[in-house]
Coordinates of C-alpha atoms in Angstrom, one line a residue:
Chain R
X36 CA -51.2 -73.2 -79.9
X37 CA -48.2 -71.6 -81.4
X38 CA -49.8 -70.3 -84.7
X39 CA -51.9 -67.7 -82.7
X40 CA -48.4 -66.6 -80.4
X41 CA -46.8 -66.2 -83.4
X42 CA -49.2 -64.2 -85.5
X43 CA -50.5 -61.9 -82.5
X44 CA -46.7 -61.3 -82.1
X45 CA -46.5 -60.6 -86.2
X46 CA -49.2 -57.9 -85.7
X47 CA -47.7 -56.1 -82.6
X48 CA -44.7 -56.0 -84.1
X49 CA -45.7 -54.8 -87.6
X50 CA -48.0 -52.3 -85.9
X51 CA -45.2 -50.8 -83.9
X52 CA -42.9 -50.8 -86.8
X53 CA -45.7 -48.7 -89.0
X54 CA -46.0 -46.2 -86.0
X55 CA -42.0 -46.5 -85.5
X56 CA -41.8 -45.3 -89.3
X57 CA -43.0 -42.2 -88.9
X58 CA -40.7 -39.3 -88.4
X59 CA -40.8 -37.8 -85.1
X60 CA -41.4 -34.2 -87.4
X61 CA -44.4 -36.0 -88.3
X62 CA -45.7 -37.2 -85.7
X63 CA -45.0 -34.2 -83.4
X64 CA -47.2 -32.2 -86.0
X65 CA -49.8 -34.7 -85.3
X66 CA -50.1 -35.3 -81.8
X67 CA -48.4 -33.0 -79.7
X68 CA -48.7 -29.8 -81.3
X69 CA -51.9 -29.2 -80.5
X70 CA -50.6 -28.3 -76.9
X71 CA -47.0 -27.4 -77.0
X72 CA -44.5 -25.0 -79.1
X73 CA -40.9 -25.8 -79.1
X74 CA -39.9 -21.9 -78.1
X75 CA -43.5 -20.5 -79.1
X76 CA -44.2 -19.5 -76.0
X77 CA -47.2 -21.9 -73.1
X78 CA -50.1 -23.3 -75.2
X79 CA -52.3 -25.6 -73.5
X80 CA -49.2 -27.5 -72.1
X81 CA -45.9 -25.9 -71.0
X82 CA -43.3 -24.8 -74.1
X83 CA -41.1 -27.6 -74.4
X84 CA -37.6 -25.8 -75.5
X85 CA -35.5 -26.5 -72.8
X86 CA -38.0 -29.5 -71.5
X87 CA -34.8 -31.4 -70.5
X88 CA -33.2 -29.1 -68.3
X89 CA -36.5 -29.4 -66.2
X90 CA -36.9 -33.1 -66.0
X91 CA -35.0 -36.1 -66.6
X92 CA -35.1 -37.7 -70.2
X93 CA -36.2 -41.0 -68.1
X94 CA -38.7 -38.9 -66.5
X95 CA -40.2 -37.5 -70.0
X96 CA -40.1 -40.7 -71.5
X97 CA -42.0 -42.3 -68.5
X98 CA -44.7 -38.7 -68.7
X99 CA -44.6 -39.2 -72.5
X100 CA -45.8 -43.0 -72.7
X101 CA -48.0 -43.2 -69.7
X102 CA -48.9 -39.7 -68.4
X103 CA -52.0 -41.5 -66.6
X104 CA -49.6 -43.6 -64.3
X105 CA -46.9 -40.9 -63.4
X106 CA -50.0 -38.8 -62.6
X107 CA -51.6 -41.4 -60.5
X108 CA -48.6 -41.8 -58.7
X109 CA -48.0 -38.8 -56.8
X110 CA -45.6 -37.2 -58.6
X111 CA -45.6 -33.9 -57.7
X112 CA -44.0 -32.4 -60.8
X113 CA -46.6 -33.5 -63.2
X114 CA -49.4 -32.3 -60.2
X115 CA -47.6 -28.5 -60.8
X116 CA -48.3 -28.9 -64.5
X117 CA -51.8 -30.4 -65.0
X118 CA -52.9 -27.4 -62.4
X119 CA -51.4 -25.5 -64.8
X120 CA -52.8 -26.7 -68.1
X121 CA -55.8 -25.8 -66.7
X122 CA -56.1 -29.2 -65.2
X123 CA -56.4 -30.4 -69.2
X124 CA -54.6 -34.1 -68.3
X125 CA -51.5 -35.1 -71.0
X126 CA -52.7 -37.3 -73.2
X127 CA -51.2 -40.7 -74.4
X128 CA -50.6 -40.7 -77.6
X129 CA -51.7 -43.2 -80.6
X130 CA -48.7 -45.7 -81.0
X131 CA -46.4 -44.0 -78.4
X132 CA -44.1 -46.3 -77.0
X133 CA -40.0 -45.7 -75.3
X134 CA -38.1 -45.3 -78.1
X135 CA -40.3 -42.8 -80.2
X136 CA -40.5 -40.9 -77.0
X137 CA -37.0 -40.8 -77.2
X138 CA -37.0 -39.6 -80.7
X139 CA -39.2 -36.9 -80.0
X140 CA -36.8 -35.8 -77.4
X141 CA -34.1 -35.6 -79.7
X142 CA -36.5 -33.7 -82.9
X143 CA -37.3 -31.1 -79.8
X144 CA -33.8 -30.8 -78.8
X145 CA -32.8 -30.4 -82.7
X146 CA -35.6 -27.8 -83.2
X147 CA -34.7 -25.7 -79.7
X148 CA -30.6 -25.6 -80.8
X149 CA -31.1 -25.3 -84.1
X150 CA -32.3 -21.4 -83.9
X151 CA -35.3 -21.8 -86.2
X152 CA -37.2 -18.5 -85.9
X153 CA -40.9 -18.8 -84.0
X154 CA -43.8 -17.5 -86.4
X155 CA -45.5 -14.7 -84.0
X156 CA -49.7 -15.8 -83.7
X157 CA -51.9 -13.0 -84.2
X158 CA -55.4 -13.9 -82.9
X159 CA -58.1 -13.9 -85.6
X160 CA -61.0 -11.5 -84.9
X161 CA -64.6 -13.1 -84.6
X162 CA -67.7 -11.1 -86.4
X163 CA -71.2 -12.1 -85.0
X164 CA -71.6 -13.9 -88.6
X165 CA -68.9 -16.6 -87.6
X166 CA -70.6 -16.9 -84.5
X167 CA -73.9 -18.2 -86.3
X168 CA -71.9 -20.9 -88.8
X169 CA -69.7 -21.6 -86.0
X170 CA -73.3 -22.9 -84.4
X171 CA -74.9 -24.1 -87.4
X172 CA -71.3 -26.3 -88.3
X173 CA -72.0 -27.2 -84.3
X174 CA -75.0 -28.6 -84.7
X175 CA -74.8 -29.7 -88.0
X176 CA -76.7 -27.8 -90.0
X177 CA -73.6 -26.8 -92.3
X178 CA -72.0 -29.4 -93.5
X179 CA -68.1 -29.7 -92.7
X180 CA -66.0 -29.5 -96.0
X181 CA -64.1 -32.6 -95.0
X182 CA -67.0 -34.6 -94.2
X183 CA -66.2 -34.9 -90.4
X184 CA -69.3 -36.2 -88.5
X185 CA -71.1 -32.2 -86.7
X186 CA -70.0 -31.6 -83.1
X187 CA -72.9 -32.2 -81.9
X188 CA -73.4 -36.2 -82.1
X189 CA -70.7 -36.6 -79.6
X190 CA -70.5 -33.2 -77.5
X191 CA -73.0 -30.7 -75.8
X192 CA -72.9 -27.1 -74.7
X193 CA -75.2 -26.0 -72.1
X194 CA -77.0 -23.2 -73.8
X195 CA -78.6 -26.3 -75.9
X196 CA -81.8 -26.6 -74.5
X197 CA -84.6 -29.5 -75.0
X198 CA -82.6 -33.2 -75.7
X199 CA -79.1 -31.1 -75.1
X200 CA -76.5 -32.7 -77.5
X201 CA -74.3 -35.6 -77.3
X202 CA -72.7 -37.4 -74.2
X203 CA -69.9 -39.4 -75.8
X204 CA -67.6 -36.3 -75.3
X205 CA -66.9 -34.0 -72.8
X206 CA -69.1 -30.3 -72.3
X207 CA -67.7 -27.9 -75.1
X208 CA -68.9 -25.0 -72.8
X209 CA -66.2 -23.4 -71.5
X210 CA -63.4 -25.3 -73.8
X211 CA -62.6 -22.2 -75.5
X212 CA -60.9 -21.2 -72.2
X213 CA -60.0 -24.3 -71.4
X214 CA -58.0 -24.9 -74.1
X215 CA -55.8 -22.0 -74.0
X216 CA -58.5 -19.6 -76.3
X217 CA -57.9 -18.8 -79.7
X218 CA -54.2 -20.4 -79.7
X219 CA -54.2 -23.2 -78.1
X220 CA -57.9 -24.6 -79.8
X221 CA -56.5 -23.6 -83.1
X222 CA -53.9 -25.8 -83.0
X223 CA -56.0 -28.5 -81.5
X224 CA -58.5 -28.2 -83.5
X225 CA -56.2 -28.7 -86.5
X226 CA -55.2 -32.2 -85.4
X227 CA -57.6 -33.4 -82.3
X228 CA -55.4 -35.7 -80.5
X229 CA -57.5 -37.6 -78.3
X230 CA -57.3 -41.0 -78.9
X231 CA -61.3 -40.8 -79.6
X232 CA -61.3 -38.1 -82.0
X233 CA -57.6 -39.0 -83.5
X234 CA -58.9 -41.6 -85.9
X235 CA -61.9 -39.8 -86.7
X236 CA -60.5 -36.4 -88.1
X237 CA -57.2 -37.5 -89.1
X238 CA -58.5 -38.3 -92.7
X239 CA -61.3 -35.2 -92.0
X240 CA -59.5 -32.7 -90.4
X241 CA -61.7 -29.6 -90.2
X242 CA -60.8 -26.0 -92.7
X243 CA -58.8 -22.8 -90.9
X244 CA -62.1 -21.5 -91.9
X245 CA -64.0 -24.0 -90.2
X246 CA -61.7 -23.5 -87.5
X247 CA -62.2 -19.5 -86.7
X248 CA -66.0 -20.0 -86.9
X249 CA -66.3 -22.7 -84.6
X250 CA -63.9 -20.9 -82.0
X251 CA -66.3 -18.0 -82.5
X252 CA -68.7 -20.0 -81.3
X253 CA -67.7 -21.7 -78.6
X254 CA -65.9 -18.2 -77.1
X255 CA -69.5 -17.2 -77.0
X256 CA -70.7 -20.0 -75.6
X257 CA -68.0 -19.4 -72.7
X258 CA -69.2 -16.1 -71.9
X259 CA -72.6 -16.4 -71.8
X260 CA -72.1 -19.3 -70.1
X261 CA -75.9 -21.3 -68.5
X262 CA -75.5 -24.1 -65.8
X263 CA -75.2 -27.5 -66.9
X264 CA -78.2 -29.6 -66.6
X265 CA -79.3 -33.3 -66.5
X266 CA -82.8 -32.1 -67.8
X267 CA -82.1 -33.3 -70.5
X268 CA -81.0 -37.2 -69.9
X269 CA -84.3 -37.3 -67.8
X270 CA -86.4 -36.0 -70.6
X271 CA -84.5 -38.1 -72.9
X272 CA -85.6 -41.2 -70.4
X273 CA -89.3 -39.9 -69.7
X274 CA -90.1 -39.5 -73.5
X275 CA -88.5 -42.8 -74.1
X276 CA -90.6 -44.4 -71.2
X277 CA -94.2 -42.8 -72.4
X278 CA -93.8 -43.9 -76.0
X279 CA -92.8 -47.5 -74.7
X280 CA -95.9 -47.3 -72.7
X281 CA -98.1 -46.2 -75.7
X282 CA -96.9 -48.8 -77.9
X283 CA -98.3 -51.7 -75.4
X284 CA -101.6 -50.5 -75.7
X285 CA -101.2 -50.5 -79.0
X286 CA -100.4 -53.9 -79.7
X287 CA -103.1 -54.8 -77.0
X288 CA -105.6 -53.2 -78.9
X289 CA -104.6 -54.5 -82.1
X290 CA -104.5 -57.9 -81.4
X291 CA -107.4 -57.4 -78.4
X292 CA -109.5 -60.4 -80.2
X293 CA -106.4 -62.7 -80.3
X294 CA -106.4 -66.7 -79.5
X295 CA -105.7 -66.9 -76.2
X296 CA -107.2 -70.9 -74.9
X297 CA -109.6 -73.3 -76.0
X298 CA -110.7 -74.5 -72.6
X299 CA -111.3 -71.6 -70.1
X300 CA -113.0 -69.1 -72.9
X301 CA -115.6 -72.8 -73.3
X302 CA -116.1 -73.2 -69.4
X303 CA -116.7 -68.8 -69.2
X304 CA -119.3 -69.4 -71.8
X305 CA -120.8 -72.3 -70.3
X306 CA -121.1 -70.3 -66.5
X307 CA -122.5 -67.5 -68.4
X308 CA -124.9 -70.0 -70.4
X309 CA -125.6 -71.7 -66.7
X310 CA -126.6 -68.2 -64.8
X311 CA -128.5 -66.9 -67.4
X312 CA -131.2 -69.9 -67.5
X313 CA -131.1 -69.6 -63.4
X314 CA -131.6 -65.5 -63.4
Chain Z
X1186 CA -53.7 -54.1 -74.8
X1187 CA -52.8 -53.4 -78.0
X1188 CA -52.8 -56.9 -78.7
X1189 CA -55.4 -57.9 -76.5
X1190 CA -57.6 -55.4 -78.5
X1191 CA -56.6 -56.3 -81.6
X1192 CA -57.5 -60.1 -80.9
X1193 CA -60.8 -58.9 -80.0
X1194 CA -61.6 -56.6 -82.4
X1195 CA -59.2 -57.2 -85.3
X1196 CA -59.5 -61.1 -85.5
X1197 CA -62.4 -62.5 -83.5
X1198 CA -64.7 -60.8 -85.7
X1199 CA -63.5 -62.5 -88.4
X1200 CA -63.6 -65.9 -86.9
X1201 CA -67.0 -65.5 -85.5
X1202 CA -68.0 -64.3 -89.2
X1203 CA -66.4 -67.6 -90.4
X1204 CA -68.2 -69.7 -87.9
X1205 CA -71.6 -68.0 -88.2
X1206 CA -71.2 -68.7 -92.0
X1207 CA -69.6 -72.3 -92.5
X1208 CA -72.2 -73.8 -89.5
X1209 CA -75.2 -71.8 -90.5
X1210 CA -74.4 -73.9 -93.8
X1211 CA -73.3 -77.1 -92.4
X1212 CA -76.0 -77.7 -89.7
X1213 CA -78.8 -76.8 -92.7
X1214 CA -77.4 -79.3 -94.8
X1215 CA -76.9 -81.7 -92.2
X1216 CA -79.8 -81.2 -89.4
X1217 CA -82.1 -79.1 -91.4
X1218 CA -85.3 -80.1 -89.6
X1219 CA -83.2 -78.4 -86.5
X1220 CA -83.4 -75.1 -87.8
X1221 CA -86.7 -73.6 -85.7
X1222 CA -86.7 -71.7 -82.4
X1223 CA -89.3 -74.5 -81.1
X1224 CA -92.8 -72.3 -80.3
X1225 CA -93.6 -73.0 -76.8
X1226 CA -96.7 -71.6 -77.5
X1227 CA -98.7 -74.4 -77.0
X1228 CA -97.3 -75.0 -73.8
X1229 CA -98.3 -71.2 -72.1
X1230 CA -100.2 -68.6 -73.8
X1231 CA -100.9 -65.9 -71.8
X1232 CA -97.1 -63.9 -71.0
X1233 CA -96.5 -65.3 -74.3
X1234 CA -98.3 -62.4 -76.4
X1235 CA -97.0 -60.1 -74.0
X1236 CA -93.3 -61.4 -74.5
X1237 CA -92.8 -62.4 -77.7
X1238 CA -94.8 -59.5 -79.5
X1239 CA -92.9 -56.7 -78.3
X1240 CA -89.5 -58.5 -78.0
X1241 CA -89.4 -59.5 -81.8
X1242 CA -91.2 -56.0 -83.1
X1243 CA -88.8 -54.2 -80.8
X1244 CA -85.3 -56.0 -81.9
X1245 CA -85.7 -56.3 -85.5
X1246 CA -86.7 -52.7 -85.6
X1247 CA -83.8 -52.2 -83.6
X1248 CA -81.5 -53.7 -86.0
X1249 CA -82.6 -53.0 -89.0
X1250 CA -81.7 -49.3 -87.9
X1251 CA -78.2 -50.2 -86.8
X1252 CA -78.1 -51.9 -90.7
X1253 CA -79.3 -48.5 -92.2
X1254 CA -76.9 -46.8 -90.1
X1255 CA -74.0 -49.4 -91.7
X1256 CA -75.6 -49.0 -95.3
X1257 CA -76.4 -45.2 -95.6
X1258 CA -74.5 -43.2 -92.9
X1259 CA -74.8 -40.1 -94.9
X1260 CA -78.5 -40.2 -95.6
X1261 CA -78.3 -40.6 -91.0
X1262 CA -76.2 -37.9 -90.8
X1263 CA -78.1 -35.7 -93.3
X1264 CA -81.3 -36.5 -91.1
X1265 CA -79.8 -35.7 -88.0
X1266 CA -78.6 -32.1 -89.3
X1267 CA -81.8 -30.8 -87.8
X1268 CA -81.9 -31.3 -84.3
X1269 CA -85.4 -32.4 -83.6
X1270 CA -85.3 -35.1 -86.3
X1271 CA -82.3 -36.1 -84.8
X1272 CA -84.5 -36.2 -81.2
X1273 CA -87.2 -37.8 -83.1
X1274 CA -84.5 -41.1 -84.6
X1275 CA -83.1 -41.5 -81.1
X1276 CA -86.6 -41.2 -79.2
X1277 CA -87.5 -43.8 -81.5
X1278 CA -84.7 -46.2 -80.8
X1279 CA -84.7 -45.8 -77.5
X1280 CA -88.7 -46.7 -77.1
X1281 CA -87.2 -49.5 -79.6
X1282 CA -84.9 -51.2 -77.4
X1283 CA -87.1 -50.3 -74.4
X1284 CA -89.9 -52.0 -76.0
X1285 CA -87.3 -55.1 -76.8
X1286 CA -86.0 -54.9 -73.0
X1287 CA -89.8 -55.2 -71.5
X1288 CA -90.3 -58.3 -73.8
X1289 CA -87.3 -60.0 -72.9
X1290 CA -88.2 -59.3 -69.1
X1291 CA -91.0 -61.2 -69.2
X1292 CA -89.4 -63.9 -71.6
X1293 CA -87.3 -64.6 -69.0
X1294 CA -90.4 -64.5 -66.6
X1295 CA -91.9 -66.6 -68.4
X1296 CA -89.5 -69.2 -69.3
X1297 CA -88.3 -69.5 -65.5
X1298 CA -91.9 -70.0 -63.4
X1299 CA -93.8 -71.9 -66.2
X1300 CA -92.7 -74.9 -65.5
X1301 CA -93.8 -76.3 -68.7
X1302 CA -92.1 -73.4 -70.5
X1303 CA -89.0 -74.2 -68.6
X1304 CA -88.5 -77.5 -69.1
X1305 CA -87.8 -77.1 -73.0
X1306 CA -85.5 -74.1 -72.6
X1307 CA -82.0 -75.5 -73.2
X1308 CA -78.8 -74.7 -71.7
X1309 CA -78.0 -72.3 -75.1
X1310 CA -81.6 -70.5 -74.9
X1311 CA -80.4 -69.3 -71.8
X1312 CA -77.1 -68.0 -72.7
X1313 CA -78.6 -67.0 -75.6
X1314 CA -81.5 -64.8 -73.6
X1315 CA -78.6 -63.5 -71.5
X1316 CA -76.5 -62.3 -73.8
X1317 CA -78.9 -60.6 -76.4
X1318 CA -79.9 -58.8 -72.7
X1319 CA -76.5 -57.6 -72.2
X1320 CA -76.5 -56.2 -75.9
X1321 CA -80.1 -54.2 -74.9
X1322 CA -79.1 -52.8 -71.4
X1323 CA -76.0 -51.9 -73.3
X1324 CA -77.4 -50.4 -75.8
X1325 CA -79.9 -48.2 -74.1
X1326 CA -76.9 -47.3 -71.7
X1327 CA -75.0 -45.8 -74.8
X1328 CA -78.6 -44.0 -75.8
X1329 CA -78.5 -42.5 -72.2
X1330 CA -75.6 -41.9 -71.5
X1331 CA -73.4 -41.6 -74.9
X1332 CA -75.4 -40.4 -76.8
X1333 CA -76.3 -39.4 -79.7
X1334 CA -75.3 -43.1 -81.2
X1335 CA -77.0 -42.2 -84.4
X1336 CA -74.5 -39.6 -85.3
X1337 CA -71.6 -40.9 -84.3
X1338 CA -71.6 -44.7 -85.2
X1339 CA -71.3 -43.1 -89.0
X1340 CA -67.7 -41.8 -87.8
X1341 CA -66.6 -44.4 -85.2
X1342 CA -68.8 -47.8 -86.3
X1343 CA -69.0 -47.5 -89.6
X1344 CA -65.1 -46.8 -90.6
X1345 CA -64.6 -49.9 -88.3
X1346 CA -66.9 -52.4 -90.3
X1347 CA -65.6 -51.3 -93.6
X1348 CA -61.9 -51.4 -92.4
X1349 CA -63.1 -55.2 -91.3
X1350 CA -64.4 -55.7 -95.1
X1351 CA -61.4 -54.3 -96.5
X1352 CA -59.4 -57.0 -94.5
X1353 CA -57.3 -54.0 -93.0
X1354 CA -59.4 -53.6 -89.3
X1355 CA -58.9 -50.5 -87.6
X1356 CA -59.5 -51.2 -84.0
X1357 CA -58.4 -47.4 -83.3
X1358 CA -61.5 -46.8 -83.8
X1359 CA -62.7 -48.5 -81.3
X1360 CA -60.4 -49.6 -78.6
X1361 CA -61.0 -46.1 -76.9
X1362 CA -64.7 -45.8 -76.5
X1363 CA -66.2 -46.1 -73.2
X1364 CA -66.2 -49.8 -71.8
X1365 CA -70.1 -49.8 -72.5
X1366 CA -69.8 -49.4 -75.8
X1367 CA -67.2 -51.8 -76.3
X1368 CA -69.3 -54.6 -74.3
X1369 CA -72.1 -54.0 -76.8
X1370 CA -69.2 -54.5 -79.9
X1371 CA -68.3 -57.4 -78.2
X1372 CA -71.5 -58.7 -77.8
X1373 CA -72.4 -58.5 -81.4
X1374 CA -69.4 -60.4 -82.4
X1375 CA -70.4 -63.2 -79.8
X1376 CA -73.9 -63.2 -80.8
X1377 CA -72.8 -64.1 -84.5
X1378 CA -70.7 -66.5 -83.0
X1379 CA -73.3 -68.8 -81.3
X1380 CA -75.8 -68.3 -83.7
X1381 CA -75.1 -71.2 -85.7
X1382 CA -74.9 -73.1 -82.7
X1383 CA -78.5 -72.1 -81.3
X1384 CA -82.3 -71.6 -81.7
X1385 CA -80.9 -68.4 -83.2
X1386 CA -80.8 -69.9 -86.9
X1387 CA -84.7 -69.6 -87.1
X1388 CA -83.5 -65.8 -88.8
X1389 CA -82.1 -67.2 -91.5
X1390 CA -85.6 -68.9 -92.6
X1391 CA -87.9 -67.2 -91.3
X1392 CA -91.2 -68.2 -93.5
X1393 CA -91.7 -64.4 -95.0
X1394 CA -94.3 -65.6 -97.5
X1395 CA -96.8 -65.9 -94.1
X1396 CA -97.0 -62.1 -94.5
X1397 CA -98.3 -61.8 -98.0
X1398 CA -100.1 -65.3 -99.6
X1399 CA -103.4 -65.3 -99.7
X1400 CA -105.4 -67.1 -96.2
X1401 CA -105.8 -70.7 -96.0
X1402 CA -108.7 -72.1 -94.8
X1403 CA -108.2 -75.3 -93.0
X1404 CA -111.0 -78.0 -92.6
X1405 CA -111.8 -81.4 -92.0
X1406 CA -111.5 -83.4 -95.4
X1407 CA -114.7 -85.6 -94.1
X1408 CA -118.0 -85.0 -92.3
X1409 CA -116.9 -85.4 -88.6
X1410 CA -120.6 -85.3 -87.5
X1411 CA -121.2 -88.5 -89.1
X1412 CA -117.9 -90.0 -88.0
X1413 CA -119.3 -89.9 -83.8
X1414 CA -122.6 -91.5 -85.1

């Protein structure tokens, strides 16, 4: 009984070790800067220079390794900031545990003192052209340089009509907005860090080019924005249902002249037989 | 949970992979006269058509495009960069695994009010039944209601199997999909694991010839009118 202990204990610890490894630089490029500046100014979360003189580093470590708990809890702090992150919940991130929260602390607090000038964003501008390969990369119809799997499979937007698109992820409808418009989806685009999309994109992360047309898109999606509908699971169901429906006449018809008993088909011929010499 | 997830999908694949292949062997060399799924045909023929017909047609259609999925994801994904073929692939899955569900419905109709049919269905044909169930109510909830499968099991599925083969699994993958989706993972890796151990193994010899030599006539080998005289 000890072998297994000791080898599920080998793996935990080698798999916090390779997360551990990376530098919190690293890591912050990865998974948090898709919502947050040190001194650039609100993204989709709050700016975190200065993100100790507003909480606790307890507090943050707690928020940064289970934002789902301190949420659940009550606490009224992280109630102010998920109403104002557009109610866009923290994530947890991929391997985060105490003591890389902590180092993160301390790269943010390094970064904030250190005086390292903030590159000013200027917003790209979107031509009706991106708008069209923003929905063609959508629904997959242009292939993504990177080879990431098209939008599509997992995500819909409501102006989709017929079988809609995919339900694995959330409605992409208004998540230029939601996301903190051009800014904020730029940098999440550039490193999604949902634990779903994290390992898919991470070795297929998606072109600044890919980026712009895809925001395009979804920016027009948001204002011209139709009513979401469940037309589309019921169809989905319906179409599903009527094709099952055809196929069991089918195989009844196919096999309509198949062995069915030895007996009862003899005693239905013999009645028939009978009757006939009567009539 | 990151070990408990790891266990599960990290190393209990690869013991139910070792299982399914060192008793598949074993009990062939051993009991091979054991490896049939016992027709119970003979024993009730009416539900049967209606059963077994669309329950076989339905699941190995039904896998064989979760192995073409594995094999050639890019050839799906190229398919499903028009949206109606992509509507066309998962129509036809779904009717798939409806078509499997309605013949396992009346399977297990079958095998529980004919009394005859019941009394040769073991304890493991049962859990069998209900476990290949939970993989098709599973799998036509993740049609429903995460879809579209057939795109995204080329990013999330398939980088999971081949981390498997490369002995390096990467349960990130998926450790974070819906609980539906992971019960159907699950499932998979449990069905593999019984199958040596049940009426399962009939797969593995399944008499293909049947399908393509030529018909055999079978007849008496002496004249049974005279025989009654």
């Amino acid at each position: 009984m000890r072998i297994p202990y000791f080898i599920s204990g080998l793996i935990f610890l080698t798999s916090a070790v390779g997360y551990a490894q990376n530098s919190p630089e690293q890591y912050f490029q990865t998974n948090c800067q898709a919502c947050h500046t040190i001194g650039g100014g609100k993204l989709i979360g709050p700016d975190l220079k200065d993100v100790e003189t507003r909480q606790t580093r307890e507090w943050l470590i707690n928020w940064i390794t289970d934002p789902a708990s301190v949420l659940a809890s009550g606490d009224p702090y992280a109630a102010k900031i998920l109403i104002e992150a557009n109610n866009v919940p923290m994530v947890p991130s991929p391997g985060i545990n105490a003591e890389l929260a902590a180092r993160l602390l301390d790269y943010i607090l390094e970064i904030a003192t250190s005086g390292t000038p903030v590159v000013a964003y200027i917003p790209p501008t979107f031509t009706p052209e991106d708008i069209v390969i923003g929905k063609a990369i959508f629904l997959g119809k242009q292939k993504l340089t990177n080879t990431g799997p098209p939008c599509v499979s997992c995500h819909q937007v409501n102006s989709l009509s017929g079988l809609g698109g995919g339900k694995l992820g959330v409605n992409l409808t208004d998540v230029y907005f939601r996301l903190g418009e051009a800014r904020g989806l730029t940098n999440w685009l550039k490193a999604p860090p949902t634990v779903t999309m994290s390992p898919v994109f991470a070795d297929h992360p998606l072109t600044d080019e890919e980026i712009v047309e895809l925001m395009a898109f979804f920016k027009n999606e948001g204002e011209t924005t139709n009513a979401p509908t469940l037309a589309s699971v019921a169809n989905f169901i319906l179409y599903g249902i009527l094709g099952t429906i055809l196929l069991f006449v089918l195989i009844g018809s196919i096999w309509s002249g198949r062995f069915t008993a030895v007996r009862k088909p003899m005693i239905a011929a013999s009645k028939h037989t009978k009757s006939t010499i009567q009539g | 949970m990151k070990t408990f997830n790891f266990v599960l999908y990290g190393i209990f694949p690869y013991i139910a992979i070792f299982i399914f292949i060192f008793f598949s062997i074993y009990r062939y060399t051993r009991r091979g006269y054991s490896y049939s799924s016992l027709s119970s045909q003979f024993l009730e023929n009416r539900i049967h058509f209606w059963a077994l017909v669309p329950f076989h047609f339905g699941i190995i259609f039904i896998f064989l495009g979760h192995l073409v999925a594995f094999l050639l994801p890019t050839y799906i994904l190229s398919w499903n960069s028009d949206l109606t073929r992509l509507y066309i692939l998962e129509i036809s899955a779904f009717m798939g695994g409806l078509f499997t569900l309605m013949g396992m419905l009346a399977i297990f109709i079958r095998r529980w009010t004919n009394p005859r049919a019941k009394i040769v269905t073991s304890r493991m044909d049962w859990i069998v039944l209900t476990l290949i169930m939970i993989q098709v109510l599973s799998g036509l909830g993740t049609a429903v209601f995460n879809s579209w499968g057939s795109s995204w099991f080329t990013a999330v599925a398939n980088p999971y199997l081949m981390s498997l083969l490369r002995m390096d699994p990467q349960v990130g993958f998926i450790a974070p999909l819906p609980w539906m989706i992971q019960l159907h993972i699950m499932g998979a890796w449990l069905t593999l694991f019984l199958f040596p151990f049940s009426r399962l193994v009939h797969i593995l010899v399944v008499p293909n010839p049947y399908l393509w030599r030529k018909p055999q006539m079978v007849r008496w080998n002496w004249n049974p009118k005279k025989r009654f005289i």
